[in-house]
Coordinates of C-alpha atoms in Angstrom, one line a residue:
Chain A
M1 CA -8.2 28.1 -3.6
L2 CA -9.7 25.7 -6.1
H3 CA -8.7 22.5 -4.1
T4 CA -10.7 23.7 -1.1
L5 CA -14.0 23.9 -3.0
S6 CA -16.6 21.2 -2.9
I7 CA -17.7 19.3 -6.0
S8 CA -20.9 21.3 -6.2
E9 CA -19.0 24.6 -5.9
L10 CA -16.5 23.5 -8.5
S11 CA -19.4 22.5 -10.8
A12 CA -21.0 25.9 -10.3
H13 CA -17.8 27.7 -11.1
L14 CA -17.3 25.6 -14.2
A15 CA -20.9 26.3 -15.3
A16 CA -20.5 30.0 -14.7
R17 CA -17.3 29.9 -16.7
Q18 CA -15.4 31.4 -13.7
V19 CA -12.9 28.7 -14.2
S20 CA -12.2 26.3 -17.0
S21 CA -11.7 22.6 -16.7
V22 CA -8.2 23.1 -18.2
E23 CA -7.3 25.6 -15.4
L24 CA -8.7 23.3 -12.8
T25 CA -6.8 20.4 -14.2
R26 CA -3.6 22.4 -14.3
H27 CA -4.1 23.4 -10.7
F28 CA -4.4 19.9 -9.4
L29 CA -1.5 18.6 -11.7
A30 CA 0.7 21.3 -10.2
R31 CA -0.3 20.2 -6.6
I32 CA 0.5 16.6 -7.5
E33 CA 3.9 17.6 -8.9
R34 CA 4.7 19.6 -5.7
L35 CA 3.2 17.4 -3.0
N36 CA 3.2 13.9 -4.3
P37 CA 7.0 13.1 -4.0
A38 CA 6.8 13.2 -0.2
L39 CA 3.6 11.0 -0.2
N40 CA 4.0 8.5 -3.1
A41 CA 0.3 8.5 -3.4
I42 CA 0.2 8.7 -7.2
I43 CA 2.1 6.1 -9.2
T44 CA 1.0 7.0 -12.7
L45 CA 0.4 10.6 -13.9
T46 CA -1.6 11.0 -17.1
A47 CA -1.1 14.8 -17.5
E48 CA -1.4 15.0 -21.3
A49 CA -4.5 12.9 -21.5
A50 CA -5.9 14.9 -18.6
L51 CA -5.5 18.2 -20.3
A52 CA -7.1 16.8 -23.5
A53 CA -10.0 15.5 -21.5
A54 CA -10.3 18.8 -19.7
A55 CA -10.4 20.6 -23.1
A56 CA -13.1 18.3 -24.3
A57 CA -15.1 19.0 -21.1
D58 CA -14.7 22.7 -21.7
H59 CA -16.2 22.2 -25.1
R60 CA -19.2 20.4 -23.6
L61 CA -19.6 23.1 -21.0
A62 CA -19.4 25.8 -23.7
A63 CA -22.1 24.0 -25.6
G64 CA -24.4 24.4 -22.6
E65 CA -24.0 20.9 -21.2
R66 CA -24.1 20.5 -17.4
G67 CA -23.3 17.7 -15.1
A68 CA -22.3 17.2 -11.5
L69 CA -18.8 15.9 -12.5
L70 CA -18.4 17.4 -15.9
G71 CA -14.9 18.9 -16.1
I72 CA -13.9 17.9 -12.5
P73 CA -10.6 15.9 -12.0
V74 CA -10.5 12.5 -10.5
I75 CA -7.7 10.0 -9.6
H76 CA -8.4 6.3 -9.9
K77 CA -7.1 3.6 -7.6
D78 CA -4.7 1.5 -9.8
I79 CA -6.9 -1.5 -9.5
F80 CA -9.4 -0.1 -12.0
C81 CA -8.6 -1.0 -15.7
T82 CA -8.0 2.2 -17.7
D83 CA -7.9 1.8 -21.5
G84 CA -4.4 2.5 -22.8
V85 CA -3.0 3.3 -19.3
R86 CA -0.8 1.0 -17.1
T87 CA -3.0 -0.8 -14.5
S88 CA -0.4 -2.3 -12.1
C89 CA -2.6 -3.2 -9.1
G90 CA 0.5 -2.2 -7.1
S91 CA 2.3 -5.4 -8.3
R92 CA 5.4 -6.3 -10.2
M93 CA 3.2 -8.9 -11.8
L94 CA 1.3 -6.1 -13.7
D95 CA 4.0 -3.5 -13.9
N96 CA 4.0 -3.8 -17.7
F97 CA 0.2 -4.3 -18.1
I98 CA -1.6 -1.7 -20.3
A99 CA -5.3 -2.3 -19.8
P100 CA -7.1 -2.9 -23.0
Y101 CA -10.4 -1.5 -21.8
D102 CA -12.0 0.7 -19.2
A103 CA -13.6 -0.6 -16.0
T104 CA -17.3 0.2 -15.9
V105 CA -16.6 2.7 -13.1
V106 CA -14.0 4.4 -15.2
A107 CA -16.3 4.4 -18.3
R108 CA -19.2 5.9 -16.4
L109 CA -17.1 8.7 -14.9
K110 CA -15.5 9.3 -18.3
A111 CA -18.9 9.6 -19.9
A112 CA -19.9 12.0 -17.2
G113 CA -17.0 14.2 -18.2
A114 CA -14.6 13.4 -15.3
V115 CA -10.9 14.2 -16.0
M116 CA -8.5 11.5 -14.9
L117 CA -5.2 12.9 -13.6
G118 CA -3.6 9.6 -12.9
K119 CA -3.6 6.4 -10.9
A120 CA -3.2 5.9 -7.1
N121 CA -0.8 3.7 -5.3
M122 CA -2.2 0.8 -3.3
D123 CA -1.4 -2.4 -1.5
E124 CA -0.4 -5.1 -3.9
F125 CA -3.6 -6.6 -5.3
A126 CA -5.5 -4.8 -2.6
M127 CA -4.0 -7.1 0.1
G128 CA -2.9 -5.0 3.0
S129 CA -4.0 -2.6 5.7
S130 CA -1.1 -0.1 5.6
N131 CA -0.2 0.4 1.9
E132 CA 3.2 -1.1 2.6
T133 CA 2.9 -4.1 0.4
S134 CA 3.0 -2.0 -2.9
Y135 CA 5.7 -2.9 -5.4
Y136 CA 6.0 0.9 -5.8
G137 CA 6.8 1.6 -2.2
S138 CA 4.7 2.6 0.8
V139 CA 2.4 5.6 0.8
K140 CA 2.9 8.2 3.5
N141 CA 0.1 9.7 5.6
P142 CA -0.1 13.5 5.0
W143 CA -0.9 14.0 8.7
D144 CA 2.4 12.6 9.6
I145 CA 4.7 11.1 7.0
T146 CA 6.2 8.7 9.4
R147 CA 2.9 7.0 9.6
V148 CA 0.8 4.7 7.3
P149 CA -2.2 6.0 5.4
G150 CA -4.0 2.7 5.9
G151 CA -4.8 0.3 3.1
S152 CA -5.4 -1.1 0.7
S153 CA -6.6 2.1 -0.9
G154 CA -3.9 4.1 0.8
G155 CA -2.8 6.1 -2.2
S156 CA -6.5 7.1 -2.8
A157 CA -6.9 8.2 0.8
A158 CA -3.6 10.1 1.0
A159 CA -4.4 11.8 -2.3
T160 CA -7.8 12.9 -1.0
A161 CA -6.4 14.1 2.3
A162 CA -3.7 16.1 0.5
R163 CA -6.3 17.7 -1.8
L164 CA -4.7 16.3 -4.9
A165 CA -8.1 15.8 -6.4
P166 CA -11.6 16.6 -5.4
Y167 CA -12.5 12.9 -5.2
V168 CA -10.7 9.6 -5.7
T169 CA -12.0 6.1 -6.4
G170 CA -11.2 3.1 -4.2
T171 CA -12.2 -0.5 -3.5
D172 CA -13.1 -2.2 -0.3
T173 CA -12.9 -5.9 0.3
G174 CA -12.4 -5.9 4.1
G175 CA -12.3 -2.2 4.9
S176 CA -10.0 -0.9 2.2
I177 CA -11.9 2.3 1.8
R178 CA -13.2 2.9 5.3
Q179 CA -10.0 2.2 7.2
P180 CA -7.7 4.5 5.1
A181 CA -10.4 7.2 5.1
A182 CA -10.5 7.1 8.9
L183 CA -6.7 7.2 9.2
T184 CA -6.3 10.2 6.8
G185 CA -9.3 12.1 8.0
V186 CA -11.5 12.0 4.8
T187 CA -15.0 10.7 4.0
G188 CA -15.2 7.2 2.4
I189 CA -18.1 5.1 1.4
K190 CA -18.3 1.4 0.4
P191 CA -21.8 0.8 -1.0
T192 CA -23.8 -2.4 -0.9
Y193 CA -22.3 -5.5 -2.6
G194 CA -23.6 -5.4 -6.2
R195 CA -24.4 -1.6 -6.2
V196 CA -21.3 -0.6 -8.2
S197 CA -20.1 -2.8 -11.1
R198 CA -17.0 -4.8 -10.5
Y199 CA -16.3 -5.2 -14.2
G200 CA -12.7 -4.2 -15.0
I201 CA -11.6 -4.1 -11.3
V202 CA -8.7 -6.6 -10.8
A203 CA -10.5 -9.3 -8.7
F204 CA -9.3 -10.1 -5.2
A205 CA -12.2 -11.8 -3.4
S206 CA -15.2 -11.7 -5.6
S207 CA -17.9 -12.2 -3.0
L208 CA -16.5 -9.3 -1.0
D209 CA -15.1 -6.8 -3.4
Q210 CA -16.9 -3.5 -4.0
A211 CA -15.9 -0.1 -5.4
G212 CA -16.6 3.2 -3.7
V213 CA -15.2 6.7 -3.3
F214 CA -13.1 9.0 -1.2
A215 CA -14.1 12.6 -0.9
H216 CA -14.0 15.7 1.4
S217 CA -17.7 15.4 2.4
A218 CA -20.7 13.1 2.4
A219 CA -22.3 15.5 -0.1
D220 CA -19.5 15.1 -2.5
A221 CA -19.4 11.4 -2.1
A222 CA -23.2 11.3 -2.8
A223 CA -22.7 13.2 -6.0
V224 CA -20.0 10.7 -7.2
L225 CA -21.7 7.6 -6.0
E226 CA -24.9 8.4 -7.9
I227 CA -22.9 8.3 -11.1
M228 CA -20.7 5.3 -10.2
S229 CA -23.7 3.1 -9.3
G230 CA -26.1 1.1 -11.4
F231 CA -26.7 -2.1 -13.2
D232 CA -24.1 -3.5 -15.5
P233 CA -24.7 -6.6 -17.5
L234 CA -20.9 -7.2 -17.7
D235 CA -20.9 -8.0 -13.9
S236 CA -22.9 -11.1 -13.1
T237 CA -23.5 -10.0 -9.5
S238 CA -24.5 -6.4 -10.4
V239 CA -27.8 -5.6 -8.9
D240 CA -30.6 -4.5 -11.4
A241 CA -32.3 -1.8 -9.2
P242 CA -32.8 1.9 -9.7
V243 CA -30.2 4.2 -8.2
P244 CA -31.7 6.8 -5.9
R245 CA -30.8 10.5 -6.3
Y246 CA -28.5 10.6 -3.3
G247 CA -27.6 14.2 -3.8
A248 CA -31.2 15.3 -4.0
E249 CA -32.0 13.4 -0.8
L250 CA -29.4 15.4 1.2
A251 CA -30.9 18.7 0.0
A252 CA -34.3 17.8 1.4
P253 CA -35.6 20.2 4.1
A254 CA -35.2 19.1 7.7
A255 CA -38.3 17.7 9.4
A256 CA -39.9 19.4 12.5
G257 CA -38.0 17.3 15.1
G258 CA -34.5 17.9 13.6
P259 CA -32.9 16.8 10.3
L260 CA -32.6 13.2 11.6
A261 CA -35.9 13.0 13.5
G262 CA -37.1 9.4 13.7
L263 CA -33.7 7.9 12.8
K264 CA -32.8 5.0 15.1
I265 CA -29.1 4.5 15.5
G266 CA -27.6 1.4 17.2
L267 CA -24.3 1.7 19.0
L268 CA -22.3 -1.5 18.4
R269 CA -21.4 -2.8 21.8
E270 CA -18.7 -5.2 20.6
F271 CA -16.8 -2.3 19.0
F272 CA -16.0 -0.9 22.3
D273 CA -14.4 -3.9 23.9
G274 CA -10.8 -2.9 24.6
L275 CA -11.2 0.5 22.8
E276 CA -9.0 3.2 24.3
A277 CA -11.0 5.7 26.3
R278 CA -10.0 8.7 24.2
N279 CA -11.1 6.9 21.0
A280 CA -14.4 5.8 22.6
A281 CA -15.1 9.3 23.8
L282 CA -15.0 10.7 20.3
I283 CA -17.7 8.2 19.3
H284 CA -19.8 9.1 22.2
D285 CA -19.4 12.8 21.3
A286 CA -20.6 12.0 17.8
L287 CA -23.7 10.2 19.2
A288 CA -24.5 13.3 21.2
V289 CA -24.4 15.2 17.9
F290 CA -26.7 12.7 16.2
R291 CA -29.2 13.0 19.2
S292 CA -29.1 16.7 18.9
L293 CA -30.2 16.3 15.3
G294 CA -33.3 14.3 16.3
A295 CA -32.0 10.8 16.1
T296 CA -32.5 8.3 18.9
T297 CA -29.7 6.0 20.0
R298 CA -29.6 2.6 21.7
E299 CA -27.0 -0.1 22.2
V300 CA -27.1 -3.2 20.0
S301 CA -25.1 -6.4 20.1
L302 CA -23.7 -8.5 17.3
P303 CA -22.4 -11.4 19.3
H304 CA -20.7 -13.2 16.4
L305 CA -18.9 -10.1 15.1
P306 CA -15.6 -10.8 16.9
L307 CA -15.3 -13.8 14.7
S308 CA -15.3 -11.7 11.5
V309 CA -11.5 -11.4 11.3
P310 CA -10.8 -15.2 11.3
T311 CA -13.8 -15.8 9.0
Y312 CA -12.5 -13.2 6.6
Y313 CA -9.0 -14.6 6.6
V314 CA -10.4 -17.9 5.4
V315 CA -12.9 -16.7 2.8
A316 CA -10.8 -13.9 1.3
P317 CA -7.6 -15.9 0.8
A318 CA -9.6 -18.8 -0.6
E319 CA -11.2 -16.5 -3.3
C320 CA -7.9 -14.8 -3.9
S321 CA -6.1 -18.1 -4.5
S322 CA -8.7 -18.9 -7.1
N323 CA -8.8 -15.4 -8.8
L324 CA -5.0 -15.0 -8.8
S325 CA -4.5 -18.4 -10.6
R326 CA -5.1 -16.4 -13.9
F327 CA -1.6 -14.9 -13.5
D328 CA 0.4 -17.6 -15.2
G329 CA 3.1 -15.7 -17.2
V330 CA 1.4 -16.7 -20.4
R331 CA -1.2 -14.3 -21.6
F332 CA -0.3 -11.1 -19.7
G333 CA 1.8 -9.9 -16.8
Y334 CA 5.2 -10.8 -15.7
R335 CA 7.1 -13.8 -17.2
C336 CA 10.3 -15.1 -15.6
A337 CA 13.5 -15.3 -17.7
Q338 CA 14.4 -18.5 -19.5
P339 CA 11.8 -21.0 -18.1
K340 CA 13.1 -24.5 -18.5
D341 CA 9.6 -26.0 -18.8
L342 CA 5.9 -25.0 -18.4
L343 CA 5.8 -25.7 -14.7
D344 CA 9.0 -23.7 -14.1
L345 CA 7.4 -20.9 -16.1
Y346 CA 4.3 -20.9 -13.9
K347 CA 6.2 -21.2 -10.6
R348 CA 8.9 -18.7 -11.2
S349 CA 6.7 -16.1 -13.0
R350 CA 4.3 -16.2 -10.0
G351 CA 7.1 -16.5 -7.4
E352 CA 9.0 -13.6 -8.8
G353 CA 6.0 -11.5 -9.9
F354 CA 4.0 -11.6 -6.6
G355 CA 5.2 -10.0 -3.3
A356 CA 5.4 -11.7 0.1
E357 CA 1.8 -10.8 1.4
V358 CA 0.2 -11.9 -1.9
K359 CA 2.0 -15.2 -1.8
R360 CA 1.0 -15.6 1.8
R361 CA -2.6 -15.1 1.0
I362 CA -2.5 -17.4 -2.0
M363 CA -1.0 -20.1 0.1
T364 CA -3.4 -19.6 2.9
G365 CA -6.3 -19.9 0.4
T366 CA -4.7 -22.9 -1.3
Y367 CA -4.4 -24.6 2.2
V368 CA -7.9 -23.9 3.3
L369 CA -9.4 -25.2 0.0
S370 CA -7.2 -28.3 -0.2
A371 CA -8.4 -31.8 0.2
G372 CA -9.0 -32.8 3.8
Y373 CA -9.2 -29.1 5.1
F374 CA -12.0 -27.7 3.0
D375 CA -14.8 -28.6 5.5
A376 CA -12.8 -27.6 8.6
Y377 CA -11.9 -24.2 7.3
Y378 CA -13.7 -23.0 4.2
L379 CA -17.1 -24.5 4.8
K380 CA -16.9 -23.6 8.5
A381 CA -16.0 -20.0 7.6
Q382 CA -19.0 -19.8 5.3
K383 CA -21.3 -21.0 8.1
V384 CA -19.9 -18.4 10.5
R385 CA -20.3 -15.8 7.8
R386 CA -24.0 -16.6 7.9
L387 CA -24.1 -16.2 11.7
I388 CA -22.5 -12.8 11.4
T389 CA -24.9 -11.7 8.6
D390 CA -27.8 -12.9 10.7
D391 CA -26.6 -10.8 13.6
F392 CA -26.7 -7.7 11.4
R393 CA -30.2 -8.6 10.1
T394 CA -31.5 -9.0 13.7
A395 CA -29.9 -5.6 14.7
F396 CA -31.6 -3.9 11.7
E397 CA -35.0 -5.1 12.9
S398 CA -34.8 -2.5 15.7
V399 CA -32.4 0.2 14.4
D400 CA -32.0 2.0 10.9
L401 CA -28.2 2.0 11.0
V402 CA -25.4 1.0 13.4
I403 CA -22.4 3.1 14.3
G404 CA -19.0 2.7 16.0
P405 CA -15.3 3.5 15.4
T406 CA -13.9 2.7 12.0
T407 CA -10.5 1.5 13.5
P408 CA -9.2 0.6 16.9
T409 CA -6.4 3.3 16.8
P410 CA -5.3 6.2 14.7
A411 CA -2.6 5.8 12.0
F412 CA 0.3 3.6 13.2
K413 CA 4.0 4.0 12.4
L414 CA 5.4 2.8 9.1
G415 CA 6.8 -0.7 9.7
A416 CA 5.1 -1.2 13.0
K417 CA 3.0 -4.1 12.0
L418 CA 4.9 -5.6 9.1
E419 CA 6.4 -8.5 11.1
D420 CA 3.3 -10.2 12.3
P421 CA 0.5 -10.7 9.7
V422 CA -2.1 -11.5 12.3
T423 CA -1.6 -8.2 14.2
M424 CA -2.0 -6.4 10.9
Y425 CA -5.1 -8.4 10.1
L426 CA -6.7 -7.4 13.4
N427 CA -6.6 -3.8 12.4
D428 CA -9.6 -4.5 10.2
I429 CA -11.6 -5.8 13.0
Y430 CA -14.4 -3.2 12.8
T431 CA -14.7 -3.0 9.0
I432 CA -14.8 -6.7 7.8
G433 CA -18.3 -7.4 9.1
A434 CA -19.9 -5.2 6.5
N435 CA -18.1 -7.0 3.7
L436 CA -19.0 -10.4 4.9
A437 CA -22.7 -9.4 5.1
G438 CA -22.5 -7.3 1.8
L439 CA -23.7 -4.1 3.7
P440 CA -22.9 -0.5 2.8
G441 CA -20.5 1.2 5.2
M442 CA -19.0 4.6 5.5
S443 CA -16.4 6.4 7.5
V444 CA -16.4 10.1 8.3
P445 CA -13.9 12.1 10.3
C446 CA -15.0 12.5 14.0
G447 CA -12.1 14.1 15.8
F448 CA -8.4 13.7 16.7
V449 CA -6.3 11.7 19.0
D450 CA -2.7 12.9 19.4
D451 CA -3.3 15.2 16.4
L452 CA -4.2 12.2 14.2
P453 CA -7.7 11.9 12.7
M454 CA -10.1 9.2 13.8
G455 CA -13.1 7.9 11.9
L456 CA -16.7 7.2 12.7
Q457 CA -18.2 4.2 11.0
L458 CA -21.8 4.0 9.8
I459 CA -23.2 0.6 8.6
G460 CA -26.7 0.2 7.2
P461 CA -28.9 -2.5 5.7
H462 CA -28.5 -3.5 2.0
F463 CA -29.1 -0.5 -0.3
A464 CA -29.3 2.0 2.6
E465 CA -26.6 4.2 1.1
G466 CA -29.0 7.1 1.0
K467 CA -29.6 6.8 4.7
L468 CA -25.9 6.6 5.5
L469 CA -25.0 9.6 3.3
N470 CA -27.8 11.6 4.8
A471 CA -26.9 10.9 8.4
A472 CA -23.2 11.6 7.6
H473 CA -24.2 14.8 5.7
R474 CA -26.3 16.1 8.6
F475 CA -23.4 15.3 11.0
Q476 CA -21.0 17.2 8.8
Q477 CA -23.4 20.2 8.8
A478 CA -23.2 20.2 12.5
T479 CA -19.5 19.6 12.9
D480 CA -16.4 20.6 11.0
W481 CA -14.0 17.5 11.5
H482 CA -14.2 16.9 7.7
A483 CA -13.1 20.3 6.8
H484 CA -9.7 19.9 8.6
A485 CA -6.7 19.6 6.2
P486 CA -3.3 18.4 7.2
R487 CA -0.6 21.1 7.7
G488 CA 1.1 22.0 4.4
Y489 CA -1.9 20.7 2.4
E490 CA -4.5 23.3 3.3
Chain B
M1 CA -8.1 -11.3 23.7
S2 CA -5.0 -10.3 21.7
G3 CA -4.0 -12.1 18.5
S4 CA -1.1 -13.9 20.2
E5 CA -3.3 -15.0 23.1
K6 CA -5.8 -16.3 20.5
C7 CA -3.0 -18.2 18.8
A8 CA -1.9 -19.6 22.1
L9 CA -5.4 -20.6 22.9
A10 CA -5.8 -22.3 19.5
R11 CA -2.6 -24.2 20.0
S12 CA -3.6 -25.4 23.5
F13 CA -6.7 -27.0 22.0
R14 CA -4.4 -29.0 19.7
I15 CA -7.1 -29.1 17.0
Y16 CA -4.8 -28.3 14.1
M17 CA -1.0 -28.8 14.0
S18 CA 1.0 -25.8 13.0
L19 CA 2.4 -26.2 9.5
T20 CA 5.8 -27.9 8.8
R21 CA 8.4 -27.1 6.2
Q22 CA 7.1 -30.0 4.1
D23 CA 3.5 -28.7 4.4
V24 CA 4.5 -25.2 3.1
E25 CA 6.5 -26.8 0.2
K26 CA 3.5 -28.9 -0.8
I27 CA 1.1 -25.8 -0.6
A28 CA 3.5 -23.8 -2.7
Q29 CA 3.7 -26.6 -5.2
L30 CA -0.2 -26.7 -5.4
A31 CA -0.3 -22.9 -5.8
R32 CA 2.4 -23.0 -8.5
L33 CA 4.7 -20.6 -6.5
S34 CA 8.4 -20.9 -6.4
I35 CA 9.6 -20.2 -2.8
T36 CA 13.3 -19.5 -2.2
E37 CA 15.2 -21.3 0.5
P38 CA 15.5 -18.1 2.7
E39 CA 11.8 -17.4 2.3
L40 CA 10.7 -20.8 3.4
P41 CA 11.1 -20.6 7.2
V42 CA 9.4 -17.1 7.1
Y43 CA 6.3 -18.6 5.5
V44 CA 6.3 -21.6 7.8
T45 CA 6.1 -19.2 10.8
S46 CA 3.6 -16.8 9.3
L47 CA 1.3 -19.3 7.7
S48 CA 1.3 -21.3 10.9
S49 CA 0.2 -18.3 12.9
I50 CA -2.6 -17.6 10.4
V51 CA -3.8 -21.2 10.5
D52 CA -3.7 -21.1 14.3
F53 CA -5.6 -17.9 14.3
V54 CA -8.4 -19.0 12.0
A55 CA -8.6 -22.3 13.9
E56 CA -10.7 -20.2 16.4
L57 CA -13.6 -20.9 14.1
S58 CA -13.7 -24.6 15.0
R59 CA -14.9 -23.6 18.5
V60 CA -18.1 -22.0 17.1
D61 CA -21.3 -24.2 17.2
T62 CA -22.5 -24.1 13.6
G63 CA -24.7 -27.2 13.9
S64 CA -27.4 -26.8 11.3
V65 CA -26.2 -23.5 9.8
E66 CA -26.2 -23.4 6.0
P67 CA -22.9 -22.2 4.4
M68 CA -23.2 -18.7 2.9
A69 CA -21.4 -18.1 -0.4
H70 CA -22.9 -14.9 -1.6
P71 CA -23.8 -11.7 0.3
L72 CA -27.1 -11.1 -1.7
E73 CA -28.6 -14.6 -1.7
G74 CA -32.1 -13.6 -2.8
Q75 CA -30.6 -12.6 -6.1
Q76 CA -31.0 -15.1 -9.0
Q77 CA -28.1 -15.7 -11.2
R78 CA -29.0 -13.9 -14.5
L79 CA -28.9 -15.5 -17.9
R80 CA -28.5 -13.5 -21.1
P81 CA -29.7 -14.3 -24.6
D82 CA -27.3 -16.7 -26.3
V83 CA -26.0 -14.3 -28.9
V84 CA -22.5 -13.2 -29.7
V85 CA -21.8 -9.8 -28.2
D86 CA -18.0 -9.9 -27.9
H87 CA -15.8 -8.6 -30.6
D88 CA -12.5 -10.0 -31.7
N89 CA -9.9 -7.9 -29.9
H90 CA -7.1 -10.5 -29.9
E91 CA -4.6 -8.1 -31.4
K92 CA -5.1 -5.5 -28.6
Y93 CA -5.2 -8.1 -25.9
Q94 CA -2.1 -9.9 -27.1
R95 CA -0.1 -6.7 -26.9
N96 CA 0.2 -7.6 -23.2
A97 CA 1.5 -11.1 -23.8
P98 CA 5.1 -11.9 -23.0
S99 CA 5.4 -14.0 -26.2
V100 CA 3.2 -14.3 -29.3
Q101 CA 3.8 -15.9 -32.7
A102 CA 1.2 -16.1 -35.5
D103 CA -1.5 -14.8 -33.1
L104 CA -0.7 -17.7 -30.7
Y105 CA 0.6 -17.5 -27.1
V106 CA 4.1 -19.1 -26.9
V107 CA 5.0 -21.3 -24.0
P108 CA 7.9 -23.7 -23.5
R109 CA 7.5 -27.0 -25.3
V110 CA 5.0 -29.3 -23.5
I111 CA 4.9 -32.3 -26.0
E112 CA 8.1 -34.1 -26.9

């Protein structure tokens, strides 16, 4: 079955002409048609353009060209601008917005011969942890359609878990790749801030936003990240540093003391406070696997980490209120009917175009930045952000990477946390720290609780994506949690 | 500590008052958001609980800590040569505009 093959296997099949890109594309389009109605993971299907791109990829393959992603289908989170294709960001505000250019991530993958099948559902403007704030309705978790897939990249995660594409792009501002990856049993990586260009990604919180990828294994994620990453003059915070050959690093032969000999892993003490015993046991089982592979483990403490949620819910809304001021009903996006004056046009276009959670975040941000409150909230949060970052720096003086659970619990029921925003926010307690410090983070499947997948999170120092991917890859060679598919989607 | 316990704790410190109806109306005005009458009490409650929740930060000793605005602080802001690289794409961009006349964005009259 084509949807069970890895990216390298698909690439080999395409190179050997055992399958064409058009056949592969038709296979995944048929799966989307059959399986997506129950999931609502895909909100725009670009079947015609996909078949044309696949035919073009087949020409390149026939001419002898080779590439890790050439002719392989992809789905993009609907936060990435796609030239000529609606880019809604899950919002009524952009329901009619046809992007006039490609995001750099999209352009890079397109140049590599990726075939876009469509766009994935998401929390509105990437604000949410359950994919229930989308204007296009909630996404269902393929492991149990009465549960959430996580958010904000919930459509990307559900599409990956349901094998609707070999890999799917996402973005992560406070956990929006790692948390849904954990809740849907797939592999997800958020690289270092600045590693992947933010150009053409609808901005939420500019000092935290970073793009990454969902895939079925660390090896697949490595192949994609290698192509997504790299310097982009169009993003002022893009980092001008060479991109390592992540894929090649994973293929390196194992050292004498085991494939992870010499690797020092820190277990995050704060992540186990109040964690249910069955969930903690899965992490300890994973640690035993890492030790069997030659790694050493020790406990590390990040004393300020419990403050990451309140810090984030000052910094992110502040940046969001500033970024989303561009939606004014004048140049693009939703405009209210019959505005009586300019102020009315602004207020009603924004009031009617944005959903409840987005308005809540804009107002939180407006409040913490307003005269008289700036020092008490925003400046204070920026100071605590440094304390959290310093904790990580200290930890990385004694260990190479830190691990812990990705989420406190497996996927929760649809609607369970909609009433109280603070309860919803606390779901991101383990993932936010990496965003505040700009660190690379990754989630890999590590077992099941009540038949629902749980994720193991790995966080490394800046630009340690290679180390994370390698540790995750060796873990996946020794375990098969990542190979499980939800029933009905095998 | 659960979220609600944290809120209760923050409230007991009485550092910040929860928001009033008038506060939320003022914030919405600053943010240029129309809020309907039935929405207003919902925002008063939820924004108050968020403000109480983040008030926990006030208990942290940050004495001489420098605020951190950017996760990669060592990085210098780049400058590029001052040459024109953008092309005129206004026709393409204005296809997304709600109202355009003679290549100009149309808004309600602002000057009498």
